[in-house]
Amino acid sequence: MITVAIARQLLASVKALLVLTVLVGVIYPAAILAVGIALPHQAAGSLIEVDGEVVGSSLLGQAAEGPQWFQARPSVSEHSGDTSGGSNLGPNAQALADAVAERETALRAANPDATVGIPPDALTASASGLDPHISPEYAAYQAPRVAGARGIPLEQVLAMVADHTEGAALGFLGQDRVNVTELNADLADADAVAPRQ
């Protein structure tokens, strides 16, 4: 026979189940849906379009082929989202030193007109392998190569870099950064509107 104490516990459990079902099963999903509707660009993955075609996401770095594009940070996973991750090599690992030396040689060969030293983020891979940001210094290092390959003034390329430079959060959290995926998309947009020769 069910005692009064057990009946109270059962009633409390059923009430808690109903309240949590409504809260977690109805109200929370509805709130998340409302946020998605209010912010459609972000909810869709912050996709970037050029000429009406999706070319990437501002949240993910991607490799760019050719000297006319800014290069993202090195990626151990080759910017592949299904294998995100770093190399897990320690600072004393010979494999890391070899990779950094190889990247430095390749950067010097690809950027002979660079007027500044190679910044550290140009030589080291990001932890996720998907970082869309580079430092303003790395963007400035690449700017002469991009300007030369495109046949446009260096000042114009540097102005585009400045337009895509995001400051540290709240002015002091993190570092200034350039979203290289968005920068390359704007370069592609500029190609689309440039007069044909």
Coordinates of C-alpha atoms in Angstrom, one line a residue:
M1 CA 0.0 0.0 0.0
I2 CA 1.3 3.4 -0.9
T3 CA 2.0 5.6 2.1
V4 CA 1.4 9.3 2.2
A5 CA 5.1 10.0 2.1
I6 CA 5.6 8.0 -1.0
A7 CA 2.6 9.6 -2.7
R8 CA 4.0 13.0 -2.0
Q9 CA 7.4 12.0 -3.5
L10 CA 5.7 10.6 -6.6
L11 CA 3.6 13.8 -7.0
A12 CA 6.7 16.0 -6.6
S13 CA 8.5 13.8 -9.1
V14 CA 5.7 14.1 -11.7
K15 CA 5.5 17.9 -11.2
A16 CA 9.3 18.2 -11.6
L17 CA 9.1 16.1 -14.7
L18 CA 6.4 18.2 -16.2
V19 CA 8.1 21.5 -15.3
L20 CA 11.5 20.4 -16.7
T21 CA 9.8 18.9 -19.9
V22 CA 8.2 22.3 -20.6
L23 CA 11.3 24.3 -19.7
V24 CA 14.0 22.2 -21.4
G25 CA 11.8 20.6 -24.1
V26 CA 9.7 23.6 -25.2
I27 CA 10.9 27.0 -23.8
Y28 CA 14.6 26.5 -24.3
P29 CA 14.4 25.2 -27.9
A30 CA 11.9 28.0 -28.7
A31 CA 14.4 30.6 -27.3
I32 CA 17.2 29.2 -29.4
L33 CA 15.0 29.2 -32.5
A34 CA 14.1 32.8 -31.8
V35 CA 17.8 33.8 -31.6
G36 CA 18.5 31.9 -34.9
I37 CA 15.6 33.8 -36.6
A38 CA 16.8 37.1 -35.2
L39 CA 20.4 36.5 -36.3
P40 CA 20.1 34.5 -39.5
H41 CA 23.7 35.2 -40.8
Q42 CA 25.3 33.8 -37.6
A43 CA 22.8 30.9 -37.3
A44 CA 23.6 29.8 -40.9
G45 CA 27.4 29.6 -40.1
S46 CA 28.5 33.2 -40.9
L47 CA 28.7 32.2 -44.6
I48 CA 30.6 34.5 -47.0
E49 CA 29.3 35.0 -50.6
V50 CA 31.0 36.3 -53.7
D51 CA 28.8 36.9 -56.7
G52 CA 25.9 35.0 -55.0
E53 CA 28.1 31.9 -54.4
V54 CA 29.1 30.7 -51.0
V55 CA 32.9 30.7 -50.8
G56 CA 33.5 30.0 -47.1
S57 CA 32.7 31.0 -43.6
S58 CA 34.1 33.9 -41.6
L59 CA 34.5 31.4 -38.7
L60 CA 36.9 29.1 -40.5
G61 CA 40.3 29.6 -42.2
Q62 CA 40.9 28.1 -45.6
A63 CA 43.9 27.5 -47.8
A64 CA 44.2 29.9 -50.8
E65 CA 46.2 29.0 -53.9
G66 CA 48.3 31.7 -55.7
P67 CA 50.3 34.8 -54.8
Q68 CA 47.3 37.1 -55.3
W69 CA 45.6 35.9 -52.1
F70 CA 46.5 36.3 -48.4
Q71 CA 47.6 33.1 -46.8
A72 CA 46.1 31.9 -43.5
R73 CA 48.1 30.5 -40.7
P74 CA 49.7 27.1 -41.3
S75 CA 47.4 24.2 -40.5
V76 CA 48.5 20.7 -39.5
S77 CA 45.1 19.5 -40.7
E78 CA 45.3 21.4 -44.0
H79 CA 42.3 23.5 -42.9
S80 CA 40.1 20.4 -43.0
G81 CA 37.1 20.7 -40.6
D82 CA 36.8 17.0 -40.1
T83 CA 40.3 16.6 -38.7
S84 CA 40.6 19.8 -36.6
G85 CA 43.5 19.9 -34.3
G86 CA 47.1 20.7 -33.7
S87 CA 50.3 18.7 -34.0
N88 CA 50.7 18.4 -30.2
L89 CA 54.4 18.8 -30.7
G90 CA 56.3 20.3 -27.8
P91 CA 58.5 23.4 -28.1
N92 CA 61.7 21.2 -28.1
A93 CA 60.4 18.8 -30.7
Q94 CA 62.8 18.5 -33.7
A95 CA 59.8 17.9 -36.0
L96 CA 58.4 21.3 -34.9
A97 CA 61.7 23.0 -35.5
D98 CA 62.0 21.4 -38.9
A99 CA 58.4 22.5 -39.8
V100 CA 59.1 26.1 -38.7
A101 CA 62.4 26.2 -40.7
E102 CA 60.6 24.8 -43.8
R103 CA 57.8 27.4 -43.5
E104 CA 60.3 30.2 -43.1
T105 CA 62.2 29.2 -46.3
A106 CA 58.9 29.0 -48.2
L107 CA 57.7 32.3 -46.9
R108 CA 61.0 34.1 -47.8
A109 CA 60.8 32.6 -51.3
A110 CA 57.2 33.6 -51.8
N111 CA 57.5 37.1 -50.4
P112 CA 60.8 38.5 -51.7
D113 CA 59.5 42.1 -51.4
A114 CA 58.4 41.9 -47.8
T115 CA 59.8 44.9 -45.8
V116 CA 59.2 43.5 -42.3
G117 CA 60.3 40.4 -40.5
I118 CA 58.3 37.2 -40.5
P119 CA 55.8 37.2 -37.6
P120 CA 55.5 34.2 -35.4
D121 CA 52.0 33.3 -36.5
A122 CA 53.2 32.8 -40.1
L123 CA 55.5 30.0 -38.9
T124 CA 53.4 28.2 -36.3
A125 CA 50.1 26.4 -36.8
S126 CA 47.0 27.3 -34.8
A127 CA 45.8 24.8 -32.2
S128 CA 42.6 24.0 -34.2
G129 CA 44.1 24.2 -37.7
L130 CA 41.0 26.2 -38.6
D131 CA 41.8 29.7 -37.3
P132 CA 40.5 32.3 -39.8
H133 CA 42.7 35.1 -38.2
I134 CA 46.2 36.2 -38.8
S135 CA 48.1 39.1 -37.1
P136 CA 48.1 42.5 -38.7
E137 CA 51.9 42.0 -39.0
Y138 CA 51.5 38.8 -41.0
A139 CA 49.0 40.6 -43.3
A140 CA 51.5 43.5 -43.7
Y141 CA 54.2 41.0 -44.5
Q142 CA 52.1 39.5 -47.3
A143 CA 50.8 42.8 -48.7
P144 CA 53.6 43.6 -51.1
R145 CA 53.2 40.1 -52.7
V146 CA 49.5 40.4 -53.0
A147 CA 49.7 44.0 -54.5
G148 CA 52.3 42.9 -57.0
A149 CA 50.4 39.8 -58.1
R150 CA 47.3 41.9 -58.6
G151 CA 48.9 44.9 -60.1
I152 CA 47.4 47.3 -57.6
P153 CA 49.0 49.9 -55.3
L154 CA 50.4 48.6 -52.0
E155 CA 48.5 51.4 -50.2
Q156 CA 45.2 50.0 -51.5
V157 CA 46.0 46.5 -50.2
L158 CA 47.1 47.9 -46.9
A159 CA 43.8 49.9 -46.7
M160 CA 41.9 46.6 -47.2
V161 CA 43.9 45.0 -44.5
A162 CA 43.1 47.9 -42.1
D163 CA 39.4 47.6 -43.0
H164 CA 39.5 43.9 -41.9
T165 CA 41.6 44.4 -38.7
E166 CA 39.5 43.7 -35.6
G167 CA 40.7 45.1 -32.3
A168 CA 41.2 43.1 -29.1
A169 CA 37.9 42.3 -27.4
L170 CA 37.1 45.1 -24.9
G171 CA 40.3 46.7 -26.0
F172 CA 42.5 44.4 -24.0
L173 CA 41.4 40.8 -24.3
G174 CA 43.5 39.0 -26.9
Q175 CA 45.2 40.7 -29.8
D176 CA 44.4 42.6 -32.9
R177 CA 43.7 40.3 -35.8
V178 CA 42.7 40.2 -39.4
N179 CA 40.1 37.7 -40.7
V180 CA 42.0 36.4 -43.8
T181 CA 38.9 34.6 -45.1
E182 CA 36.9 37.8 -45.2
L183 CA 39.8 39.7 -46.6
N184 CA 40.3 37.3 -49.5
A185 CA 36.5 37.4 -50.2
D186 CA 36.7 41.2 -50.5
L187 CA 39.7 40.8 -52.9
A188 CA 37.5 38.4 -54.9
D189 CA 34.7 41.0 -54.9
A190 CA 37.1 43.6 -56.1
D191 CA 38.1 41.3 -58.9
A192 CA 34.4 40.9 -59.8
V193 CA 33.8 44.7 -60.1
A194 CA 37.2 45.6 -61.7
P195 CA 36.9 46.8 -65.3
R196 CA 38.0 44.1 -67.8
Q197 CA 41.1 44.9 -69.8

